[in-house]
Coordinates of N, CA and C and ligand atoms in Angstrom, one line a residue:
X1 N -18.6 29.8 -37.1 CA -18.8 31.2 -36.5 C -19.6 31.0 -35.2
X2 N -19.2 31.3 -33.9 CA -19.6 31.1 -32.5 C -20.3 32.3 -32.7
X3 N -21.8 32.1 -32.1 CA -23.1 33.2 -31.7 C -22.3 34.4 -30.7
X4 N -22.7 35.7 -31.0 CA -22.1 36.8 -30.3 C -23.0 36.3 -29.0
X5 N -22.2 37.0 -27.7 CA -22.8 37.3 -26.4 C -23.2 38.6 -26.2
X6 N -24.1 38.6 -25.0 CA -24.1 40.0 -23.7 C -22.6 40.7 -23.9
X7 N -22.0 39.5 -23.6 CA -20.2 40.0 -23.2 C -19.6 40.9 -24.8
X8 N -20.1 40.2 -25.6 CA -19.4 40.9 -26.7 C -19.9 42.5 -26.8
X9 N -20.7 42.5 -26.8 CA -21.4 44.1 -26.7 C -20.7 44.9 -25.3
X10 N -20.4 44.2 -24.2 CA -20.3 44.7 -23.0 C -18.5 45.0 -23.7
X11 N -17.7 44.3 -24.3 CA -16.2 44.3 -25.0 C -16.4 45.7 -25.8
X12 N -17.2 45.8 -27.0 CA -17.4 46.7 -27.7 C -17.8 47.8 -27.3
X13 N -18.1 48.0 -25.8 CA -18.4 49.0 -25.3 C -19.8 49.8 -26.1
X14 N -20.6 48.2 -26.3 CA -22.2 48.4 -27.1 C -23.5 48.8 -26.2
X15 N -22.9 47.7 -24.8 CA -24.3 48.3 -23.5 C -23.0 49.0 -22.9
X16 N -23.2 49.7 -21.2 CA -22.6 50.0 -20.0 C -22.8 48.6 -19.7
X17 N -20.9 48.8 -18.9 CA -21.2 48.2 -18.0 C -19.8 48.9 -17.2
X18 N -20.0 48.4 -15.4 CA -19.1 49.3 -14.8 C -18.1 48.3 -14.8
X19 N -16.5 48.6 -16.0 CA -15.2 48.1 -16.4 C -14.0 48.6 -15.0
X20 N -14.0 47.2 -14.7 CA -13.0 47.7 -13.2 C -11.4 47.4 -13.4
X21 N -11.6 46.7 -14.8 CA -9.7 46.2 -14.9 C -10.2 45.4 -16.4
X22 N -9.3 46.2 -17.3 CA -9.1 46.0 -18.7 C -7.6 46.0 -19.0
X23 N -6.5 44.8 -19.7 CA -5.7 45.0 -20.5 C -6.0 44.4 -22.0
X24 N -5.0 43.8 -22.7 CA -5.1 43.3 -24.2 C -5.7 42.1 -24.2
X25 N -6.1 41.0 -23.3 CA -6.3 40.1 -23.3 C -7.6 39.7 -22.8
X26 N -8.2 40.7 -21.6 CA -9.2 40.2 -20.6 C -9.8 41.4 -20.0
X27 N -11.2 41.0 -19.8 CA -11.7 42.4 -19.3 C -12.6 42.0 -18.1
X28 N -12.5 42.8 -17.0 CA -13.5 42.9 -15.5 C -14.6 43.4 -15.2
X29 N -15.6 43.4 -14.9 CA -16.7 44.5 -15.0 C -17.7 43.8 -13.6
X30 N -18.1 44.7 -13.1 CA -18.9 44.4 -12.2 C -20.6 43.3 -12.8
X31 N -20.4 42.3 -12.0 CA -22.1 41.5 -12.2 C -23.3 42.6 -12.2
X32 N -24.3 42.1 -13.0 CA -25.4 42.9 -12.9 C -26.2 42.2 -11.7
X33 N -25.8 41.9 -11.6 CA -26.6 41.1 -10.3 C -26.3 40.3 -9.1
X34 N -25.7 40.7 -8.5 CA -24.2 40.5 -7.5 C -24.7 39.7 -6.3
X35 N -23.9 38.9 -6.0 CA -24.6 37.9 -5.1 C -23.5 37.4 -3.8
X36 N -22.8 38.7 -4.0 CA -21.7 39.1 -2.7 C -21.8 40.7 -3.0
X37 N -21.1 41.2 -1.4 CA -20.9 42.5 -1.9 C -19.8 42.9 -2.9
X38 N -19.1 41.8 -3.5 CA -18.2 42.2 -4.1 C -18.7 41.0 -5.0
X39 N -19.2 41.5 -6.3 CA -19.2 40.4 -7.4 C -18.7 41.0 -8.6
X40 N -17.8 40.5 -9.4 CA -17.5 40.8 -10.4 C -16.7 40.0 -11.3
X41 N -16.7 39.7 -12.9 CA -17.2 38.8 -13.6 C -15.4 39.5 -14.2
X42 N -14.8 37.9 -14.9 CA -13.4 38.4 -15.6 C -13.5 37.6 -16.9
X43 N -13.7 38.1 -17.8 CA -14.0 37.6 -19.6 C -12.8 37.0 -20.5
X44 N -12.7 36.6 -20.7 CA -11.5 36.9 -22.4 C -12.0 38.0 -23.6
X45 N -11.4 38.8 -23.8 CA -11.7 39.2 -25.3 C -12.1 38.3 -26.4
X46 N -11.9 37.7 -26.7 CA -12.3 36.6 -27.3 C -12.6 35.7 -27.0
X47 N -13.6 35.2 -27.1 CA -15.2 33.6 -27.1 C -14.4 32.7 -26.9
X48 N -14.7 32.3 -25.8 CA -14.4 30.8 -25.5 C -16.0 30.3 -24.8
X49 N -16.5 29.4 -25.3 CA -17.5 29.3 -24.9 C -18.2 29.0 -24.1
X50 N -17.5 27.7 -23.4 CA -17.4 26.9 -22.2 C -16.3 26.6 -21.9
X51 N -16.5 25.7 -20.7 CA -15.4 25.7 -19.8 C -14.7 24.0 -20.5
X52 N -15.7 23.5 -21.0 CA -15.6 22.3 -22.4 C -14.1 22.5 -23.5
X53 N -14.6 23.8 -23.6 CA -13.4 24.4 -24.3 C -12.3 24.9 -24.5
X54 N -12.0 24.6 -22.9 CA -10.5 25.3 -22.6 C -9.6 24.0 -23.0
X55 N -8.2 24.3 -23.4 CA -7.7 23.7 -24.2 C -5.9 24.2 -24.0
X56 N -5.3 23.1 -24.5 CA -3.6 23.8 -24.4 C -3.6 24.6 -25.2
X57 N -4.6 25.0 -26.5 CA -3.8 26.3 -27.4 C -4.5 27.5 -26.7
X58 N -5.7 27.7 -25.9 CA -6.1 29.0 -25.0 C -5.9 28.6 -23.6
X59 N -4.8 27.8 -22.9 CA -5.1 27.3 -21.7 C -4.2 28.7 -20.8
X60 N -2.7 29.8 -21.8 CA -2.5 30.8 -21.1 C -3.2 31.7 -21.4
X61 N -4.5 32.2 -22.1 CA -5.4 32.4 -22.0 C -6.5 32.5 -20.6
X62 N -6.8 31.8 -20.4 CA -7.7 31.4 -19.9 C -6.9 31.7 -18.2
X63 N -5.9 31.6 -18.2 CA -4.9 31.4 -17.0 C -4.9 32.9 -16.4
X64 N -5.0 33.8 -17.4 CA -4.6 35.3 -16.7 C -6.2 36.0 -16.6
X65 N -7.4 35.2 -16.9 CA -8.9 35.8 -16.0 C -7.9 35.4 -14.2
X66 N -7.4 34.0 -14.0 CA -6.8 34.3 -13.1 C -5.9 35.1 -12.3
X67 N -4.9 35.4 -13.3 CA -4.2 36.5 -12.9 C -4.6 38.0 -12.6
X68 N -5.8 38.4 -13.4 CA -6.4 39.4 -13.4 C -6.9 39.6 -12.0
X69 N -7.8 38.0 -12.2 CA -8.5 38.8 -10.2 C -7.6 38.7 -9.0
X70 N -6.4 37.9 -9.2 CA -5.1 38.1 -8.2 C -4.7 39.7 -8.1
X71 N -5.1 40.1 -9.2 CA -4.0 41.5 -9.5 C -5.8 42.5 -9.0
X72 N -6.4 42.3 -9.1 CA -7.6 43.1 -8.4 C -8.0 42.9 -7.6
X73 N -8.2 42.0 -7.1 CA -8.2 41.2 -5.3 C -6.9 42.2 -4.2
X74 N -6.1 41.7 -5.0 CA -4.7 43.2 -4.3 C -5.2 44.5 -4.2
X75 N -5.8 45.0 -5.5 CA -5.8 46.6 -5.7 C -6.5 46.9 -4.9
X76 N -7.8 45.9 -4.7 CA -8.7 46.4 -4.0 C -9.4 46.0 -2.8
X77 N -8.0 45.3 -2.1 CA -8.0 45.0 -0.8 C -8.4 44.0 -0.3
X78 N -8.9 43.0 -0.8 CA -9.5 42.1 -0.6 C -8.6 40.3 -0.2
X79 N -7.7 40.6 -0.9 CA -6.9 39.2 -1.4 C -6.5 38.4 0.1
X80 N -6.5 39.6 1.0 CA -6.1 39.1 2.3 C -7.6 38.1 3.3
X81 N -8.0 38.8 3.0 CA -9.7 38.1 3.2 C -10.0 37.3 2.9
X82 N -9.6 36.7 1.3 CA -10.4 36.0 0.7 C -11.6 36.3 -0.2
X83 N -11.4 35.4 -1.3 CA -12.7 35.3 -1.8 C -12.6 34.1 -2.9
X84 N -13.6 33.6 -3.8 CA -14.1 32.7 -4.4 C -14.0 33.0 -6.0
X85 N -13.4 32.3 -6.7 CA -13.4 32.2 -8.4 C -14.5 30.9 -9.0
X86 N -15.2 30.9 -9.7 CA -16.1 30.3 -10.1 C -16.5 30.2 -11.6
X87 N -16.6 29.1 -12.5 CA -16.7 28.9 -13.4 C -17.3 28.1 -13.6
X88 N -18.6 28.8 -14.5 CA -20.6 27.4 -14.6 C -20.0 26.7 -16.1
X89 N -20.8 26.0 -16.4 CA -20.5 25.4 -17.4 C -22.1 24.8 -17.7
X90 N -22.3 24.9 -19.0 CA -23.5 24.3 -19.4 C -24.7 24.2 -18.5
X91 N -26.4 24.0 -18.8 CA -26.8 24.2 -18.4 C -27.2 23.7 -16.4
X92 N -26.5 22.3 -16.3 CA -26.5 21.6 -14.9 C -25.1 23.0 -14.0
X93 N -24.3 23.2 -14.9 CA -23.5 24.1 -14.1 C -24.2 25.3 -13.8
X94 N -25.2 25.7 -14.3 CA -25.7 27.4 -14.1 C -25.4 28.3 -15.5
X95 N -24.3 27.9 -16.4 CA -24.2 28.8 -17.2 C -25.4 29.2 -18.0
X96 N -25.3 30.5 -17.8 CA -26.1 31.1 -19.2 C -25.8 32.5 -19.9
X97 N -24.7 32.4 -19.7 CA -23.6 33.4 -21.3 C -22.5 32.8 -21.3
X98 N -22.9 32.2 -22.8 CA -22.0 31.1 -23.2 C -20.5 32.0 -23.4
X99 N -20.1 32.8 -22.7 CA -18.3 33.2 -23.1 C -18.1 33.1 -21.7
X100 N -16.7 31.8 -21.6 CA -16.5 32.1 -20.4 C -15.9 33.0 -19.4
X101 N -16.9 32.7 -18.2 CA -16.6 34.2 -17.2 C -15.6 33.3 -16.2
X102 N -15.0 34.4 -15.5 CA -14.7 33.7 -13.6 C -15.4 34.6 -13.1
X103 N -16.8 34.1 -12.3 CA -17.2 35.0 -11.4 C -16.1 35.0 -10.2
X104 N -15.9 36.4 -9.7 CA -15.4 36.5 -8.1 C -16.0 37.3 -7.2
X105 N -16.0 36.1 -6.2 CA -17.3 37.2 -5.3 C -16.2 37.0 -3.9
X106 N -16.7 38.6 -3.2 CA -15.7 38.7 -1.9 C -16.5 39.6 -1.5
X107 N -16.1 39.8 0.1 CA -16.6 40.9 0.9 C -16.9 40.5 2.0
X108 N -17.5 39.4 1.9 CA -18.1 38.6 3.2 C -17.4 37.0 3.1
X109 N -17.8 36.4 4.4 CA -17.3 35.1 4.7 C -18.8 34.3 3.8
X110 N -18.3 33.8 2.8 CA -18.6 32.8 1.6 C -19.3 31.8 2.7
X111 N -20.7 31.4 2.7 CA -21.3 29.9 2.7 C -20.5 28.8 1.9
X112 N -20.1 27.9 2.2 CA -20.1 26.3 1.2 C -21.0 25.1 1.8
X113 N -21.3 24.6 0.9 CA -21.4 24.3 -0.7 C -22.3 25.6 -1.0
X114 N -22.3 26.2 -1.7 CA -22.7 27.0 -2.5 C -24.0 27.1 -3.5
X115 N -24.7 25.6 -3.5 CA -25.7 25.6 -3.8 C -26.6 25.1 -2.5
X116 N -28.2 24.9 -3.5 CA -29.3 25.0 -1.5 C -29.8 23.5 -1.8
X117 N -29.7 22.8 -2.9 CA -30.7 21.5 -2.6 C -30.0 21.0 -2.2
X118 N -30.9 19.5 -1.3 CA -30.7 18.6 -0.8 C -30.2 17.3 -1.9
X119 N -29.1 16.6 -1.8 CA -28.5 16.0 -2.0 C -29.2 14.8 -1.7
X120 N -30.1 14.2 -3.0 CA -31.0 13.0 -3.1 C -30.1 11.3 -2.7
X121 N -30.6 10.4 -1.7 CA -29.8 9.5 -1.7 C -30.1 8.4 -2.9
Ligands
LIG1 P1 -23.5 32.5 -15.6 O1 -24.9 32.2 -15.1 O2 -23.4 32.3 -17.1 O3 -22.4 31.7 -14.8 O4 -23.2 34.0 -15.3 C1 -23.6 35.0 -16.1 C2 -23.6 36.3 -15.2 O5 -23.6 37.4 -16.1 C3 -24.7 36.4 -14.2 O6 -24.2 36.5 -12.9 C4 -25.4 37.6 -14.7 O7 -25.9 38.4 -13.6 C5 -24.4 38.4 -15.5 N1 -24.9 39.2 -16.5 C6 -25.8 38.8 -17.4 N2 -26.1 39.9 -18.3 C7 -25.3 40.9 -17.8 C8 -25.1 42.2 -18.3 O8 -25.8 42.7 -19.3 N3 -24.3 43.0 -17.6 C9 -23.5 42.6 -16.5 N4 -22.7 43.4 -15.9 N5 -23.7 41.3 -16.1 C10 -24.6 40.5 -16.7

């Protein structure tokens, strides 16, 4: 039995959160703490927990968080612009809610590399 998340409650409609694109498989909701003007987080309905975990039997699963922010990138004008899909993994990646998300952040022209330390020789 895999530990419930934030995200499960956020599925259940247990806390708010602001849901920008929901069908049967995957759900969108804006970051609580947004780090573009456009940040927003695309889930599975069901726990996958890391990115460790993706696998051939949830790999079309896992494929339409993609599709989703293609298909909301469009809606909401953005797709022509650009923006960034992102997936942490364990604690060296950043993760810390174990169900995997795709952050996408858009709005503005994206910095890379994306993180700030110096690269030790
Ligand atoms: P991670 O660090 O695991 O890649 O990303 C987790 C993301 O979830 C963070 O960007 C964080 O701001 C967001 N987050 C954590 N708790 C909540 C919450 O309760 N509601 C929403 N909307 N986002 C959350």
């Amino acid at each position: 039995m895999t530990e419930a998340t934030i995200f499960d409650k956020i599925i259940n409609r247990e806390i708010p959160a602001t849901v920008i694109y929901e069908d049967d498989d995957v759900l969108a909701f804006n970051d609580i703490n947004p780090q573009a003007p456009i940040h927003f987080l695309v889930i599975p309905k069901v726990q996958i927990r890391t990115a460790n975990d993706i696998n051939n039997d949830n790999a079309e699963l896992v494929g339409k968080l993609y599709v989703a922010a293609a298909k909301i990138a469009d809606e909401m004008g953005f797709a022509d612009n650009g923006f960034r899909c992102v997936m942490n993994c364990n604690p060296d990646g950043g993760q810390t809610v174990y169900h995997i998300h795709l952050h996408v952040l858009a709005g503005k022209a994206l910095g890379w590399p994306p993180y700030q330390e110096t690269l030790k020789k």
